[in-house]
Coordinates of C-alpha atoms in Angstrom, one line a residue:
M1 CA 50.2 87.5 133.2
A2 CA 51.2 88.9 129.8
T3 CA 48.2 88.7 127.4
M4 CA 48.4 87.5 123.8
E5 CA 47.6 91.0 122.7
S6 CA 50.3 92.6 124.8
L7 CA 53.0 90.2 123.4
I8 CA 52.0 90.5 119.8
G9 CA 51.3 94.2 120.2
L10 CA 54.8 94.7 121.6
V11 CA 56.3 93.0 118.5
N12 CA 54.1 95.0 116.2
R13 CA 55.2 98.3 117.8
I14 CA 58.8 97.3 117.6
Q15 CA 58.4 96.3 114.0
R16 CA 56.7 99.5 113.1
A17 CA 59.4 101.5 114.8
C18 CA 62.0 99.4 112.9
T19 CA 60.1 100.1 109.7
V20 CA 60.1 103.9 110.3
L21 CA 63.9 103.8 110.9
G22 CA 64.6 101.5 108.0
D23 CA 65.9 98.9 110.4
Y24 CA 64.6 95.9 108.5
G25 CA 66.4 93.5 106.2
G26 CA 70.1 93.5 106.0
D27 CA 73.3 91.7 105.1
E28 CA 73.1 88.1 106.3
A29 CA 76.8 88.2 107.2
A30 CA 76.1 91.0 109.6
L31 CA 74.4 90.9 113.0
P32 CA 70.7 90.2 112.3
T33 CA 68.6 93.3 112.6
L34 CA 65.9 93.5 115.2
W35 CA 63.3 93.3 112.5
E36 CA 64.7 89.9 111.3
A37 CA 64.8 88.6 114.9
L38 CA 61.0 89.2 115.3
P39 CA 58.6 86.7 113.9
S40 CA 56.2 87.6 111.1
V41 CA 53.8 85.8 108.8
V42 CA 54.7 85.6 105.1
V43 CA 51.8 84.9 102.7
V44 CA 53.0 82.6 99.8
G45 CA 51.0 81.2 96.9
G46 CA 50.7 81.0 93.2
Q47 CA 49.0 83.7 91.1
S48 CA 45.3 83.7 91.5
S49 CA 45.5 81.3 94.4
G50 CA 43.3 83.6 96.6
K51 CA 46.1 85.3 98.6
S52 CA 44.5 88.7 98.4
S53 CA 41.1 87.3 99.5
V54 CA 42.7 85.7 102.5
L55 CA 44.4 88.9 103.5
E56 CA 41.3 90.9 103.1
S57 CA 39.3 88.4 105.1
I58 CA 41.8 88.6 108.0
V59 CA 41.7 92.4 107.9
G60 CA 38.0 92.6 107.3
R61 CA 38.5 95.2 104.6
D62 CA 38.5 95.3 100.8
F63 CA 41.8 97.2 100.2
L64 CA 44.1 95.2 97.8
P65 CA 44.4 95.7 94.0
R66 CA 42.8 93.0 92.0
G67 CA 42.9 91.8 88.4
S68 CA 44.1 89.0 86.2
G69 CA 47.7 87.8 86.0
I70 CA 50.4 89.3 88.3
V71 CA 48.7 91.9 90.6
T72 CA 51.1 92.0 93.6
R73 CA 54.3 93.2 92.1
R74 CA 56.0 94.5 95.2
P75 CA 56.1 92.9 98.7
L76 CA 53.4 94.4 101.0
V77 CA 54.4 94.6 104.7
L78 CA 51.0 94.8 106.4
Q79 CA 51.0 95.6 110.1
L80 CA 47.6 95.2 111.9
Q81 CA 47.1 97.0 115.2
K82 CA 44.1 96.4 117.3
T83 CA 42.5 99.5 118.7
E84 CA 39.7 100.2 121.2
Q85 CA 36.1 99.6 120.2
G86 CA 34.4 102.6 118.8
L87 CA 37.5 104.2 117.2
Q88 CA 37.5 104.8 113.5
E89 CA 39.5 102.5 111.3
Y90 CA 42.3 104.0 109.3
A91 CA 45.5 103.1 107.4
E92 CA 48.9 104.7 107.1
F93 CA 51.7 104.2 104.6
L94 CA 55.4 104.6 105.5
H95 CA 56.1 106.6 102.4
L96 CA 53.2 109.0 103.3
P97 CA 53.9 109.6 107.1
K98 CA 51.2 111.2 109.2
K99 CA 48.6 110.9 106.4
K100 CA 45.6 108.8 107.5
F101 CA 43.4 107.0 105.0
T102 CA 39.9 106.2 106.2
D103 CA 38.6 105.3 102.7
F104 CA 40.1 101.9 101.9
S105 CA 39.3 102.2 98.2
I106 CA 41.9 105.0 98.2
V107 CA 44.3 102.7 100.1
R108 CA 43.9 100.2 97.2
K109 CA 44.6 103.0 94.6
E110 CA 47.7 104.2 96.6
I111 CA 49.1 100.6 96.7
Q112 CA 48.7 100.5 92.9
D113 CA 50.2 103.9 92.4
E114 CA 53.1 103.2 94.6
T115 CA 53.8 99.9 92.9
D116 CA 53.7 101.7 89.5
R117 CA 56.1 104.4 90.8
L118 CA 58.9 101.8 90.9
T119 CA 57.8 99.2 88.3
G120 CA 55.9 101.4 85.9
K121 CA 52.7 100.2 84.4
S122 CA 54.4 97.1 83.0
K123 CA 54.2 93.7 84.7
Q124 CA 57.7 94.0 86.2
I125 CA 58.3 93.3 89.9
S126 CA 60.4 95.0 92.5
P127 CA 61.8 93.7 95.8
V128 CA 61.4 97.1 97.5
P129 CA 58.5 96.6 100.0
I130 CA 55.5 98.8 100.5
H131 CA 54.7 99.3 104.2
L132 CA 51.1 99.7 105.3
S133 CA 49.7 99.8 108.8
I134 CA 46.0 99.3 109.5
Y135 CA 44.5 100.4 112.9
S136 CA 41.1 98.9 113.6
P137 CA 39.1 97.4 116.5
N138 CA 38.2 94.5 114.2
V139 CA 41.7 93.0 113.7
V140 CA 44.2 91.1 115.7
N141 CA 47.7 92.3 116.3
L142 CA 49.6 90.7 113.4
T143 CA 52.3 91.4 110.8
L144 CA 51.7 89.9 107.4
I145 CA 53.9 90.1 104.4
D146 CA 52.2 89.6 101.0
L147 CA 54.5 88.6 98.2
P148 CA 54.1 88.4 94.4
G149 CA 52.4 85.2 93.4
L150 CA 54.6 82.3 92.2
T151 CA 54.3 81.6 88.5
K152 CA 55.5 79.0 86.0
V153 CA 55.7 81.0 82.8
A154 CA 56.4 84.6 81.9
V155 CA 53.6 86.4 80.1
E156 CA 53.8 89.2 77.5
G157 CA 55.6 92.2 78.9
Q158 CA 57.6 90.2 81.4
P159 CA 61.2 89.2 81.2
E160 CA 61.9 85.5 80.9
S161 CA 63.7 85.7 84.3
I162 CA 60.6 86.7 86.2
V163 CA 59.7 83.2 87.2
Q164 CA 63.1 82.8 89.0
D165 CA 63.0 86.4 90.2
I166 CA 59.8 85.9 92.0
E167 CA 60.9 82.6 93.5
N168 CA 64.2 84.2 94.7
M169 CA 62.2 87.0 96.3
V170 CA 59.9 84.6 98.1
R171 CA 62.8 82.5 99.3
S172 CA 64.6 85.5 100.7
Y173 CA 61.7 85.9 103.1
V174 CA 60.7 82.3 103.9
E175 CA 64.2 81.0 104.5
K176 CA 64.5 83.2 107.6
P177 CA 64.1 81.0 110.7
N178 CA 61.7 83.5 112.3
C179 CA 59.3 83.5 109.3
I180 CA 55.9 81.8 109.7
I181 CA 54.8 80.6 106.2
L182 CA 51.2 80.9 105.3
A183 CA 51.0 78.6 102.3
I184 CA 48.0 79.4 100.1
T185 CA 46.6 76.6 97.9
P186 CA 43.3 76.6 95.9
A187 CA 41.1 73.6 96.8
N188 CA 40.4 73.0 93.2
Q189 CA 44.1 72.2 92.6
D190 CA 46.0 69.1 93.5
V191 CA 48.0 69.9 96.7
A192 CA 50.9 67.9 95.3
T193 CA 51.4 70.5 92.6
S194 CA 50.9 73.5 94.9
D195 CA 53.7 76.1 94.4
A196 CA 53.3 77.3 97.9
I197 CA 53.6 73.8 99.5
K198 CA 56.5 73.0 97.2
I199 CA 58.6 75.9 98.4
A200 CA 57.5 75.6 102.0
R201 CA 58.6 71.9 102.0
E202 CA 62.1 72.9 100.8
V203 CA 62.7 75.6 103.4
D204 CA 60.7 74.1 106.2
P205 CA 60.9 70.3 105.7
T206 CA 59.6 69.5 109.2
G207 CA 56.6 71.8 108.7
E208 CA 57.1 73.6 112.0
R209 CA 56.8 77.0 110.5
T210 CA 54.2 76.3 107.8
F211 CA 50.4 76.9 108.0
G212 CA 48.4 75.4 105.1
V213 CA 45.4 77.4 103.9
L214 CA 43.0 75.9 101.4
T215 CA 41.0 78.5 99.5
K216 CA 38.1 78.3 97.0
I217 CA 36.6 75.3 98.8
D218 CA 33.1 76.4 97.6
L219 CA 34.3 76.2 94.0
M220 CA 35.2 72.5 94.0
D221 CA 33.4 70.2 91.6
R222 CA 30.1 68.8 92.9
G223 CA 30.5 65.5 94.7
T224 CA 34.1 66.2 95.7
N225 CA 35.5 67.7 98.9
A226 CA 38.9 68.7 100.5
L227 CA 38.7 66.5 103.6
D228 CA 41.8 64.6 102.8
V229 CA 43.8 67.8 102.8
L230 CA 42.0 69.5 105.7
E231 CA 42.3 66.4 108.0
G232 CA 46.0 66.0 107.1
R233 CA 45.8 62.7 105.2
S234 CA 46.8 64.1 101.8
Y235 CA 49.7 66.2 103.1
R236 CA 50.4 66.5 106.8
L237 CA 51.7 69.6 108.5
Q238 CA 52.6 70.2 112.1
H239 CA 49.8 72.7 112.2
P240 CA 46.2 72.1 111.0
W241 CA 45.0 73.1 107.6
V242 CA 42.4 75.9 107.5
G243 CA 39.8 76.1 104.8
I244 CA 38.7 79.5 103.5
V245 CA 35.7 80.6 101.4
N246 CA 36.7 83.5 99.3
R247 CA 34.3 86.2 98.1
S248 CA 33.0 85.5 94.6
Q249 CA 33.7 87.9 91.8
A250 CA 30.0 88.7 91.8
D251 CA 30.2 89.7 95.5
I252 CA 33.3 91.8 94.8
N253 CA 31.5 93.5 91.9
K254 CA 28.5 94.2 94.1
N255 CA 30.8 95.6 96.8
V256 CA 29.6 93.0 99.4
D257 CA 31.4 94.1 102.6
M258 CA 33.7 91.8 104.5
I259 CA 31.4 91.4 107.5
A260 CA 28.7 90.0 105.3
A261 CA 31.3 87.8 103.5
R262 CA 32.5 86.4 106.8
Q263 CA 28.9 85.6 107.8
R264 CA 28.4 83.7 104.5
E265 CA 31.7 81.9 105.1
R266 CA 30.5 80.7 108.6
E267 CA 27.2 79.6 107.2
F268 CA 28.9 77.7 104.4
F269 CA 30.9 75.6 106.8
A270 CA 28.2 75.2 109.4
T271 CA 25.6 73.9 106.8
S272 CA 28.0 71.8 104.8
P273 CA 27.6 68.1 105.2
D274 CA 31.2 67.6 104.4
Y275 CA 32.8 70.2 106.7
G276 CA 30.2 70.7 109.4
H277 CA 32.3 68.8 112.0
L278 CA 35.2 71.2 111.2
T279 CA 33.2 74.4 111.5
S280 CA 35.0 75.7 114.6
K281 CA 38.4 75.3 112.9
M282 CA 37.6 76.8 109.5
G283 CA 37.3 80.3 108.1
S284 CA 39.3 83.5 108.0
E285 CA 38.4 84.6 111.6
Y286 CA 39.7 81.3 112.9
L287 CA 42.8 81.6 110.8
A288 CA 43.6 85.0 112.2
K289 CA 43.2 83.8 115.8
L290 CA 45.2 80.7 115.1
L291 CA 48.1 82.7 113.7
S292 CA 47.9 85.2 116.5
K293 CA 48.0 82.4 119.1
H294 CA 50.9 80.7 117.4
L295 CA 52.7 84.0 117.2
E296 CA 52.3 84.4 120.9
S297 CA 54.0 81.1 121.6
V298 CA 56.8 81.9 119.1
I299 CA 57.3 85.2 120.7
K300 CA 57.5 83.8 124.2
A301 CA 60.1 81.3 123.0
R302 CA 62.1 84.0 121.2
I303 CA 62.0 86.6 124.0
P304 CA 65.4 85.6 125.6
G305 CA 67.1 85.6 122.2
I306 CA 65.5 88.9 121.2
A307 CA 66.5 90.5 124.5
S308 CA 70.1 89.3 124.0
L309 CA 70.2 90.7 120.5
I310 CA 68.7 94.0 121.7
N311 CA 71.3 94.3 124.5
R312 CA 74.2 93.6 122.1
S313 CA 72.8 96.1 119.6
I314 CA 72.5 98.8 122.4
D315 CA 76.1 98.2 123.4
E316 CA 77.2 98.5 119.7
L317 CA 75.1 101.6 119.1
E318 CA 76.4 103.4 122.3
A319 CA 80.0 102.5 121.3
E320 CA 79.4 103.9 117.8
L321 CA 77.8 107.1 119.2
D322 CA 80.9 107.6 121.4
H323 CA 83.0 107.1 118.3
L324 CA 80.9 109.6 116.3
G325 CA 80.9 112.1 119.2
R326 CA 78.1 114.1 120.8
P327 CA 76.3 116.9 119.0
V328 CA 78.2 120.2 118.8
A329 CA 77.3 122.9 121.3
I330 CA 75.6 126.2 120.2
D331 CA 77.4 128.5 122.6
A332 CA 80.4 130.3 121.1
G333 CA 82.5 129.8 124.2
A334 CA 81.8 126.1 124.1
Q335 CA 82.6 125.9 120.4
L336 CA 85.9 127.7 120.9
Y337 CA 86.7 125.3 123.7
A338 CA 85.8 122.3 121.5
I339 CA 88.1 123.6 118.7
L340 CA 91.0 124.1 121.0
E341 CA 90.5 120.7 122.5
L342 CA 90.4 119.1 119.1
C343 CA 93.6 121.0 118.2
R344 CA 95.2 119.7 121.4
I345 CA 94.4 116.1 120.6
F346 CA 95.8 116.5 117.1
D347 CA 99.0 118.2 118.5
Q348 CA 99.4 115.4 121.0
I349 CA 99.3 112.7 118.4
F350 CA 101.7 114.7 116.2
K351 CA 104.2 114.9 119.1
E352 CA 103.8 111.2 119.8
H353 CA 105.0 110.5 116.2
L354 CA 108.0 112.7 116.7
D355 CA 108.9 111.4 120.2
G356 CA 108.5 107.7 119.4
G357 CA 105.1 106.9 120.8
R358 CA 103.9 106.4 117.2
P359 CA 105.9 105.5 114.1
G360 CA 107.4 108.1 111.8
G361 CA 109.8 110.2 113.8
D362 CA 112.5 107.7 113.3
R363 CA 112.6 108.7 109.6
I364 CA 114.1 112.0 110.6
Y365 CA 117.0 110.3 112.3
G366 CA 117.4 108.3 109.0
V367 CA 117.9 111.6 107.2
F368 CA 120.8 112.5 109.5
D369 CA 122.3 109.1 109.9
Y370 CA 122.1 107.9 106.3
Q371 CA 121.0 110.4 103.7
L372 CA 123.2 113.4 104.8
P373 CA 126.4 111.3 105.2
A374 CA 125.7 109.6 101.9
A375 CA 125.2 113.0 100.1
L376 CA 128.4 114.4 101.6
R377 CA 130.4 111.4 100.4
K378 CA 129.0 111.8 96.9
L379 CA 130.2 115.4 96.5
P380 CA 132.5 115.8 93.4
L381 CA 135.5 117.0 95.5
D382 CA 137.9 114.8 93.6
R383 CA 137.0 116.6 90.3
H384 CA 137.2 120.0 92.0
L385 CA 140.7 119.2 93.4
S386 CA 142.0 117.6 90.3
L387 CA 145.6 118.4 89.2
Q388 CA 144.3 120.6 86.4
N389 CA 142.0 122.6 88.6
V390 CA 144.7 123.1 91.3
R391 CA 147.2 124.3 88.7
K392 CA 144.6 126.7 87.3
A393 CA 143.7 128.0 90.7
V394 CA 147.4 128.6 91.6
S395 CA 148.2 130.3 88.3
E396 CA 145.2 132.6 88.5
A397 CA 145.8 133.5 92.1
D398 CA 149.5 134.5 91.5
G399 CA 148.8 137.0 88.7
Y400 CA 151.9 138.6 87.3
Q401 CA 154.0 137.9 90.4
P402 CA 154.6 134.3 91.7
H403 CA 153.7 133.5 95.3
L404 CA 156.6 133.6 97.8
I405 CA 156.0 130.8 100.2
A406 CA 152.5 129.2 99.9
P407 CA 149.8 130.1 97.4
E408 CA 147.3 131.5 100.0
Q409 CA 144.8 132.9 97.5
A410 CA 144.7 129.6 95.7
Y411 CA 144.1 127.8 98.9
R412 CA 141.2 130.1 99.7
R413 CA 139.7 129.8 96.2
L414 CA 139.9 126.0 96.2
I415 CA 138.4 125.7 99.7
E416 CA 135.6 128.2 99.1
G417 CA 134.8 126.4 95.9
A418 CA 134.7 123.0 97.6
L419 CA 132.6 124.3 100.5
N420 CA 130.0 125.6 98.1
Y421 CA 129.2 122.0 97.3
F422 CA 127.9 121.6 100.9
R423 CA 125.0 123.8 100.2
G424 CA 123.2 121.0 98.3
P425 CA 123.2 118.4 101.1
A426 CA 122.3 121.1 103.6
E427 CA 119.2 122.1 101.7
A428 CA 118.4 118.5 100.9
S429 CA 118.4 117.7 104.6
V430 CA 116.1 120.6 105.3
D431 CA 113.7 119.5 102.6
A432 CA 113.7 115.9 103.6
V433 CA 112.8 116.7 107.2
H434 CA 110.1 119.1 105.9
F435 CA 108.6 116.4 103.8
I436 CA 108.5 114.0 106.8
L437 CA 106.9 116.6 109.0
K438 CA 104.2 117.3 106.4
E439 CA 103.5 113.6 106.2
L440 CA 103.3 113.3 109.9
V441 CA 100.8 116.2 110.0
R442 CA 98.7 114.4 107.4
R443 CA 98.9 111.1 109.3
S444 CA 98.1 112.8 112.6
I445 CA 95.0 114.5 111.3
G446 CA 93.8 111.2 109.9
E447 CA 94.5 109.5 113.3
T448 CA 92.6 112.2 115.2
Q449 CA 89.3 110.4 115.2
E450 CA 87.4 113.3 116.7
L451 CA 88.4 115.5 113.8
R452 CA 86.7 113.3 111.2
R453 CA 83.4 114.9 112.1
F454 CA 84.6 118.3 111.1
P455 CA 86.0 118.4 107.5
T456 CA 86.2 122.2 107.5
L457 CA 88.2 122.3 110.8
Q458 CA 90.3 119.4 109.6
A459 CA 91.2 121.3 106.4
E460 CA 92.0 124.5 108.4
I461 CA 94.3 122.7 110.8
A462 CA 96.0 121.0 107.9
T463 CA 96.5 124.4 106.1
A464 CA 97.7 126.1 109.3
A465 CA 100.2 123.3 110.1
T466 CA 101.5 123.3 106.5
E467 CA 102.1 127.0 106.5
A468 CA 103.9 126.8 109.9
L469 CA 106.1 124.0 108.5
E470 CA 106.9 126.2 105.5
R471 CA 108.1 129.0 107.8
F472 CA 110.1 126.6 109.9
R473 CA 111.7 125.3 106.7
E474 CA 112.7 128.7 105.5
D475 CA 114.3 129.5 108.9
S476 CA 116.1 126.1 108.9
K477 CA 117.4 126.6 105.3
K478 CA 118.7 130.1 106.2
T479 CA 120.4 128.7 109.3
T480 CA 122.0 125.7 107.7
L481 CA 123.3 127.7 104.6
R482 CA 124.6 130.3 107.0
M483 CA 126.6 127.6 108.7
V484 CA 128.1 126.6 105.4
E485 CA 128.9 130.2 104.6
M486 CA 130.5 130.6 108.0
E487 CA 132.9 127.8 107.2
S488 CA 133.8 129.6 104.0
S489 CA 134.1 133.1 105.6
Y490 CA 136.7 132.2 108.2
L491 CA 139.1 129.3 107.7
T492 CA 140.7 127.6 110.6
V493 CA 144.0 129.4 111.3
D494 CA 145.8 126.4 112.8
F495 CA 145.4 124.5 109.6
F496 CA 147.3 127.1 107.6
R497 CA 150.0 127.5 110.3
K498 CA 151.0 123.9 109.8
L499 CA 151.8 124.4 106.1
P500 CA 155.0 126.6 106.5
M501 CA 156.2 124.2 109.2
E502 CA 155.9 121.2 106.9
M503 CA 157.7 123.1 104.2
E504 CA 160.6 123.9 106.5
K505 CA 160.8 120.2 107.5
G506 CA 161.2 119.6 103.8
G507 CA 164.4 121.6 103.9
N508 CA 163.7 124.0 101.1
P509 CA 161.6 126.9 102.3
A510 CA 162.9 129.2 99.5
A511 CA 162.5 126.9 96.6
S512 CA 162.7 128.4 93.2
S513 CA 159.6 129.7 91.5
A514 CA 160.0 126.9 89.0
D515 CA 159.8 124.3 91.8
R516 CA 156.6 125.9 93.0
Y517 CA 154.9 125.0 89.8
T518 CA 155.8 121.4 89.7
E519 CA 153.2 118.6 89.6
G520 CA 154.3 117.4 93.1
N521 CA 153.6 120.8 94.6
F522 CA 150.1 120.9 93.0
R523 CA 149.4 117.5 94.3
R524 CA 150.4 118.6 97.8
I525 CA 148.2 121.6 97.6
G526 CA 145.2 119.5 96.5
S527 CA 145.9 117.0 99.3
N528 CA 146.0 119.8 101.9
V529 CA 142.7 121.4 100.7
S530 CA 141.1 117.9 100.7
S531 CA 142.2 117.4 104.3
Y532 CA 140.7 120.7 105.3
V533 CA 137.4 120.1 103.5
K534 CA 137.1 116.7 105.1
M535 CA 137.5 118.3 108.5
V536 CA 134.8 120.8 107.6
S537 CA 132.6 118.0 106.3
E538 CA 132.8 116.2 109.7
T539 CA 131.8 119.4 111.4
L540 CA 128.8 120.0 109.2
K541 CA 127.7 116.4 109.4
N542 CA 127.2 117.1 113.1
T543 CA 126.0 120.7 113.0
I544 CA 123.5 120.5 110.2
P545 CA 121.2 118.0 112.1
K546 CA 121.4 120.3 115.1
A547 CA 120.3 123.3 113.1
V548 CA 117.5 121.3 111.4
V549 CA 116.1 119.9 114.6
H550 CA 116.3 123.2 116.3
C551 CA 114.6 125.2 113.6
Q552 CA 112.1 122.6 112.3
V553 CA 111.4 119.7 114.7
R554 CA 111.7 121.6 117.9
E555 CA 109.6 124.5 116.6
A556 CA 107.0 122.1 115.2
K557 CA 106.6 120.5 118.6
R558 CA 106.5 123.9 120.4
S559 CA 104.4 126.1 118.1
L560 CA 102.9 124.2 115.2
L561 CA 99.5 125.8 115.7
D562 CA 100.3 129.0 117.5
H563 CA 99.4 131.2 114.6
F564 CA 96.2 129.2 114.1
Y565 CA 95.3 129.8 117.8
I566 CA 95.6 133.5 117.4
Q567 CA 93.4 133.5 114.3
V568 CA 90.7 131.3 116.0
G569 CA 90.6 133.6 119.0
K570 CA 89.6 136.4 116.7
K571 CA 86.6 134.5 115.2
E572 CA 83.0 135.3 116.0
G573 CA 80.3 132.8 116.8
K574 CA 79.2 132.2 113.1
Q575 CA 82.8 131.7 112.0
L576 CA 83.3 129.2 114.8
S577 CA 80.1 127.4 113.8
E578 CA 81.5 127.1 110.2
L579 CA 84.7 125.5 111.5
L580 CA 82.5 123.0 113.3
D581 CA 80.3 122.3 110.3
E582 CA 80.1 118.5 110.5
N583 CA 80.2 116.1 107.7
P584 CA 76.6 115.7 106.7
A585 CA 77.0 111.9 106.4
L586 CA 78.2 111.7 110.0
M587 CA 75.4 113.9 111.2
E588 CA 72.9 111.7 109.5
R589 CA 74.6 108.6 110.8
R590 CA 74.5 110.0 114.4
Q591 CA 70.8 110.8 114.1
Q592 CA 70.1 107.3 112.8
C593 CA 72.1 105.7 115.6
A594 CA 70.4 107.9 118.2
K595 CA 66.9 107.0 116.9
R596 CA 67.8 103.4 116.7
L597 CA 69.3 103.4 120.2
E598 CA 66.1 105.0 121.5
L599 CA 64.1 102.3 119.7
Y600 CA 66.2 99.5 121.1
K601 CA 66.1 100.8 124.6
S602 CA 62.3 101.2 124.4
A603 CA 62.0 97.7 123.1
R604 CA 64.2 96.4 125.9
D605 CA 62.1 98.2 128.5
E606 CA 58.9 96.8 127.0
I607 CA 60.3 93.3 126.8
D608 CA 61.5 93.5 130.4
S609 CA 58.0 94.6 131.5
V610 CA 56.4 91.7 129.6
S611 CA 58.9 89.2 130.9
W612 CA 58.2 90.2 134.5
S613 CA 54.5 90.0 134.0
R614 CA 54.5 86.5 132.5

């Protein structure tokens, strides 16, 4: 049978672990954190309502700052852990790990100093909580959250918004369905005007989560009592009201310890003619036990939901750790293997882009199917073969002696000049494919999830791939321009052989020199050259893509990182480690996930053990 202490102690241990990891609070739109899924007690009340006295009575120690006006200016998450009898009491702060405080007056000073650290010595407030754990054989296992007291007006030194700021802060805690509200109301105040009861009624209209605490009962006017409230006639809650007798200011000034104060409280109720019949259900000791017992029942009811949340969180954390990758090996051989494996994954993704498994490679085909033909069609050949240019070419080629049959030199000059225009489209095709390959490298690096851990290696691969693509581009440019030059270097003989035959068919092979310089003859020459150039254009339209693919695309698939592999193979252990220098943010995230996963698995095991023993 699981005991009350085992259940509440389990929740306390999980909450403390969550606190250490920062796994508390969170975006309401996101999956609730484990902290939010666990029940805790939030202390709510107006300023000077006696909240601090109630907390100190439950703990049995005088450890909270005191004073007039707003004293609690940051939430205090107080986790009580019951220890074995005979062990010394001590306290620990989350912001001062491993430092034990055995003097609780120093605990009080540290709370004040830590508050001032964020808010200054003004009367400002901050929503950032202070986390304090107290280990003592005189406490019950419990998590209590003390909040700034609700107020109706801002005092000097406070912004006008502080009234709403405090209420918003209180609501952010008490609106959570797993929050147990400890509504503190002074007995010498009308419960109908209680700030704590007002806000509790709004967020918990059925009163299922609210415990009413009536403080300062001993300070009520003579002849009056609080029985209407304590017995539920004035304002009924699902849970019974509990009356508390606070230490007087004189007791505090005289350093009356909490044990003596508890004894006086018991005597007050036991000897009171008004409250004697309620003695067993009054006082701070009863309140602590009541809260602890209620927490046990809440925890029992919540265990299935908590277990489900933990299991979902474990699955998500394991998936994220797989995504982030495991820690890098220290051994140089293992590091080299890891680098080569990452390169292989990147190279495979890059090839998938080219081969059609991923988008992008089709853009290269677009260069050949659309951009190159369009560029060839736009060449200024008509201007180059204009009547004026043809006449000029023929005249300059003849020199002092007119040509005899056909102006061969003029043909060559016109053809060579026209073919020079093909250099532009050839180079443009090379550059266009180079740009696409660079973009695919960039995209492939981004899609290689495993590389995101290693920004240095990522940059080195990008640099090596870019340098390789530059080499491929230079080879491709040389090859394609050489193909254009080849067409200029040796003209197709059959084309020229047809020209004399056509002239013979015309019936005047020995036309006069005057006829050879007629406009009709120049037009015929321009037409012949245009036909030849179109034939060459069709040839280059087919051969330029072959050269580009062979020199750039094929080589990128075959040897994109070959030079990088050679360089990596020469590196020593330290240099390999530098390549695998992870992104600090990812390293920190992995550590957080690993610690949180350990916490959640431990919580799951503890919950399973408690569930089986129930």
